[in-house]
Short mmCIF file of N, CA and C in Angstrom, two decimals:
data_model
loop_
_atom_site.label_atom_id
_atom_site.label_comp_id
_atom_site.label_asym_id
_atom_site.label_seq_id
_atom_site.Cartn_x
_atom_site.Cartn_y
_atom_site.Cartn_z
N MET A 298 3.08 47.63 4.90
CA MET A 298 2.91 46.25 5.33
C MET A 298 3.66 45.27 4.46
N ASP A 299 4.70 44.64 5.04
CA ASP A 299 5.55 43.79 4.10
C ASP A 299 4.62 42.46 3.81
N SER A 300 5.26 41.64 2.91
CA SER A 300 4.47 40.67 2.21
C SER A 300 4.29 39.41 3.21
N ALA A 301 5.35 39.16 4.17
CA ALA A 301 5.20 37.98 5.27
C ALA A 301 4.05 38.29 6.09
N THR A 302 3.76 39.55 6.62
CA THR A 302 2.66 39.86 7.41
C THR A 302 1.30 39.78 6.72
N ARG A 303 1.41 40.14 5.31
CA ARG A 303 0.22 40.08 4.66
C ARG A 303 -0.35 38.71 4.36
N ARG A 304 0.64 37.72 4.28
CA ARG A 304 0.34 36.48 4.18
C ARG A 304 -0.28 35.92 5.42
N ARG A 305 0.43 36.17 6.51
CA ARG A 305 -0.13 35.55 7.79
C ARG A 305 -1.69 36.29 7.98
N ILE A 306 -1.83 37.26 7.66
CA ILE A 306 -3.20 37.87 7.93
C ILE A 306 -4.16 37.38 6.92
N GLN A 307 -3.88 37.04 5.62
CA GLN A 307 -4.69 36.48 4.84
C GLN A 307 -5.16 34.98 5.36
N GLY A 308 -4.18 34.34 5.94
CA GLY A 308 -4.41 32.99 6.41
C GLY A 308 -4.52 32.01 5.20
N SER A 309 -3.51 32.06 4.36
CA SER A 309 -3.40 31.08 3.31
C SER A 309 -2.76 29.70 3.78
N GLY A 310 -2.28 29.51 4.88
CA GLY A 310 -1.55 28.49 5.24
C GLY A 310 -2.44 27.08 5.45
N LEU A 311 -1.56 26.06 5.51
CA LEU A 311 -2.24 24.81 5.55
C LEU A 311 -3.21 24.59 6.93
N PHE A 312 -2.86 25.16 7.86
CA PHE A 312 -3.48 24.81 9.07
C PHE A 312 -4.80 25.73 9.14
N GLU A 313 -4.77 26.83 8.56
CA GLU A 313 -5.96 27.66 8.38
C GLU A 313 -6.98 27.13 7.39
N GLY A 314 -6.54 26.53 6.36
CA GLY A 314 -7.34 25.87 5.46
C GLY A 314 -8.03 24.60 6.06
N LEU A 315 -7.32 23.89 6.92
CA LEU A 315 -7.88 22.69 7.65
C LEU A 315 -8.92 23.30 8.66
N TYR A 316 -8.49 24.46 9.32
CA TYR A 316 -9.71 24.84 10.23
C TYR A 316 -10.78 25.30 9.57
N ARG A 317 -10.68 26.10 8.23
CA ARG A 317 -12.00 26.44 7.56
C ARG A 317 -12.91 25.14 7.29
N VAL A 318 -12.11 24.30 6.68
CA VAL A 318 -12.77 23.05 6.11
C VAL A 318 -13.28 22.12 7.26
N ILE A 319 -12.69 21.76 8.20
CA ILE A 319 -12.83 20.65 9.00
C ILE A 319 -13.28 21.05 10.42
N MET A 320 -12.54 21.93 10.96
CA MET A 320 -12.82 22.30 12.39
C MET A 320 -13.74 23.40 12.82
N ARG A 321 -14.31 24.13 11.94
CA ARG A 321 -14.96 25.26 12.05
C ARG A 321 -16.43 24.78 12.84
N ARG A 322 -17.01 23.73 12.36
CA ARG A 322 -18.37 23.14 12.80
C ARG A 322 -18.06 22.04 13.43
N ASN A 323 -18.65 21.94 14.81
CA ASN A 323 -18.55 20.91 15.68
C ASN A 323 -18.97 19.47 14.95
N SER A 324 -19.97 19.51 14.32
CA SER A 324 -20.60 18.28 13.64
C SER A 324 -19.51 17.91 12.44
N VAL A 325 -19.03 18.55 11.84
CA VAL A 325 -18.16 18.07 10.75
C VAL A 325 -16.83 17.52 11.53
N TYR A 326 -16.31 18.38 12.60
CA TYR A 326 -15.25 17.97 13.27
C TYR A 326 -15.37 16.58 13.84
N VAL A 327 -16.52 16.19 14.63
CA VAL A 327 -16.76 15.02 15.13
C VAL A 327 -16.97 13.95 14.06
N THR A 328 -17.50 14.06 12.87
CA THR A 328 -17.66 13.26 12.00
C THR A 328 -16.21 12.92 11.37
N PHE A 329 -15.24 13.88 11.21
CA PHE A 329 -14.05 13.61 10.73
C PHE A 329 -13.21 12.82 11.67
N VAL A 330 -13.33 12.95 13.01
CA VAL A 330 -12.65 12.20 13.97
C VAL A 330 -13.18 10.80 13.89
N ILE A 331 -14.47 10.47 13.88
CA ILE A 331 -15.08 9.12 13.94
C ILE A 331 -14.52 8.53 12.65
N ALA A 332 -14.67 9.00 11.62
CA ALA A 332 -14.14 8.47 10.28
C ALA A 332 -12.80 8.01 10.27
N GLY A 333 -12.07 9.17 10.98
CA GLY A 333 -10.57 8.72 10.78
C GLY A 333 -10.15 7.62 11.88
N ALA A 334 -10.97 7.48 12.94
CA ALA A 334 -10.64 6.42 13.78
C ALA A 334 -11.19 5.31 13.32
N PHE A 335 -12.08 5.13 12.57
CA PHE A 335 -12.57 3.77 11.80
C PHE A 335 -11.56 3.40 10.73
N LEU A 336 -11.19 4.36 9.86
CA LEU A 336 -10.28 3.96 8.94
C LEU A 336 -8.90 3.68 9.35
N GLY A 337 -8.51 4.33 10.32
CA GLY A 337 -7.23 4.04 10.89
C GLY A 337 -7.31 2.64 11.79
N GLU A 338 -8.27 2.29 12.30
CA GLU A 338 -8.43 0.85 12.91
C GLU A 338 -8.38 -0.10 11.63
N ARG A 339 -9.09 0.29 10.66
CA ARG A 339 -9.04 -0.78 9.46
C ARG A 339 -7.56 -1.01 8.98
N ALA A 340 -6.94 0.19 8.74
CA ALA A 340 -5.53 0.09 8.17
C ALA A 340 -4.63 -0.76 9.24
N VAL A 341 -4.74 -0.36 10.49
CA VAL A 341 -3.90 -1.20 11.52
C VAL A 341 -4.18 -2.55 11.41
N ASP A 342 -5.44 -2.93 11.46
CA ASP A 342 -5.99 -4.29 11.55
C ASP A 342 -5.46 -5.11 10.37
N TYR A 343 -5.57 -4.46 9.05
CA TYR A 343 -4.99 -5.13 7.78
C TYR A 343 -3.57 -5.31 7.95
N GLY A 344 -2.85 -4.34 8.39
CA GLY A 344 -1.35 -4.49 8.38
C GLY A 344 -0.93 -5.45 9.37
N VAL A 345 -1.44 -5.55 10.68
CA VAL A 345 -1.08 -6.44 11.56
C VAL A 345 -1.55 -7.97 11.07
N HIS A 346 -2.59 -8.19 10.28
CA HIS A 346 -3.00 -9.42 9.90
C HIS A 346 -1.97 -9.84 8.83
N ARG A 347 -1.53 -9.05 7.89
CA ARG A 347 -0.72 -9.31 6.88
C ARG A 347 0.76 -9.70 7.50
N LEU A 348 1.16 -8.92 8.51
CA LEU A 348 2.45 -9.25 9.11
C LEU A 348 2.45 -10.60 10.00
N TRP A 349 1.23 -10.86 10.50
CA TRP A 349 1.15 -12.14 11.17
C TRP A 349 1.12 -13.41 10.03
N GLU A 350 0.61 -13.15 8.98
CA GLU A 350 0.36 -14.15 8.00
C GLU A 350 1.87 -14.51 7.34
N TYR A 351 2.69 -13.36 7.36
CA TYR A 351 4.02 -13.44 6.54
C TYR A 351 4.95 -13.98 7.63
N ASN A 352 4.88 -13.73 9.03
CA ASN A 352 5.52 -14.41 9.83
C ASN A 352 5.21 -15.82 10.19
N ASN A 353 4.01 -16.43 9.78
CA ASN A 353 3.66 -17.82 10.27
C ASN A 353 3.42 -18.62 8.93
N VAL A 354 3.89 -18.26 7.96
CA VAL A 354 3.79 -19.08 6.70
C VAL A 354 4.33 -20.55 6.93
N GLY A 355 3.56 -21.69 6.66
CA GLY A 355 3.98 -22.83 6.81
C GLY A 355 3.52 -23.49 8.35
N LYS A 356 3.13 -22.52 9.08
CA LYS A 356 2.58 -22.99 10.49
C LYS A 356 0.85 -22.92 10.68
N ARG A 357 0.39 -22.40 9.51
CA ARG A 357 -1.18 -22.35 9.80
C ARG A 357 -1.82 -23.47 9.35
N TYR A 358 -3.00 -23.62 9.68
CA TYR A 358 -4.00 -24.58 9.26
C TYR A 358 -4.10 -24.70 7.88
N ASP A 359 -4.13 -23.69 7.26
CA ASP A 359 -4.45 -23.64 5.67
C ASP A 359 -3.15 -24.17 5.04
N ASP A 360 -2.08 -24.19 5.57
CA ASP A 360 -0.81 -24.52 4.93
C ASP A 360 -0.57 -26.02 5.01
N ILE A 361 -1.30 -26.92 5.91
CA ILE A 361 -1.07 -28.28 6.05
C ILE A 361 -1.98 -28.85 4.86
N PRO A 362 -1.39 -29.65 3.91
CA PRO A 362 -2.22 -30.04 2.82
C PRO A 362 -2.96 -31.23 3.30
N VAL A 363 -2.72 -32.08 3.96
CA VAL A 363 -3.38 -33.31 4.36
C VAL A 363 -4.38 -33.22 5.44
N LEU A 364 -4.35 -32.18 6.00
CA LEU A 364 -5.20 -32.03 7.33
C LEU A 364 -6.79 -31.95 6.70
N GLY A 365 -7.51 -32.63 7.50
CA GLY A 365 -8.95 -32.69 7.08
C GLY A 365 -9.26 -33.41 5.84
N GLN A 366 -8.40 -34.29 5.24
CA GLN A 366 -8.70 -34.95 4.07
C GLN A 366 -8.75 -36.38 4.50
N ARG A 367 -9.84 -37.20 3.75
CA ARG A 367 -9.96 -38.56 4.12
C ARG A 367 -9.32 -39.38 2.90
N GLN A 368 -8.63 -40.46 3.34
CA GLN A 368 -8.16 -41.26 2.10
C GLN A 368 -9.31 -41.99 1.59
N SER A 369 -9.13 -42.11 0.15
CA SER A 369 -10.28 -42.81 -0.50
C SER A 369 -10.02 -44.37 -0.41
N GLU A 370 -11.01 -45.09 -0.37
CA GLU A 370 -11.05 -46.49 -0.12
C GLU A 370 -11.16 -47.08 -1.53
N GLU A 371 -10.22 -46.92 -2.39
CA GLU A 371 -10.18 -47.48 -3.57
C GLU A 371 -9.29 -48.64 -3.55
#
């Protein structure tokens, strides 16, 4: 048996490792998928929010200095 065949039989690849750690049990796999969806949603939300703020600098309510301030009666 040559070394390439032996490596395939041993299953030392990345996908085999992921299968052994994550996808072997259904409960671990479902937890991994739900956690990944939650973290992915948070990352996309953060990125879109930063992009929106970058594109709208000077046009937002927070950027107008006199808005909402009353003049003093001195």
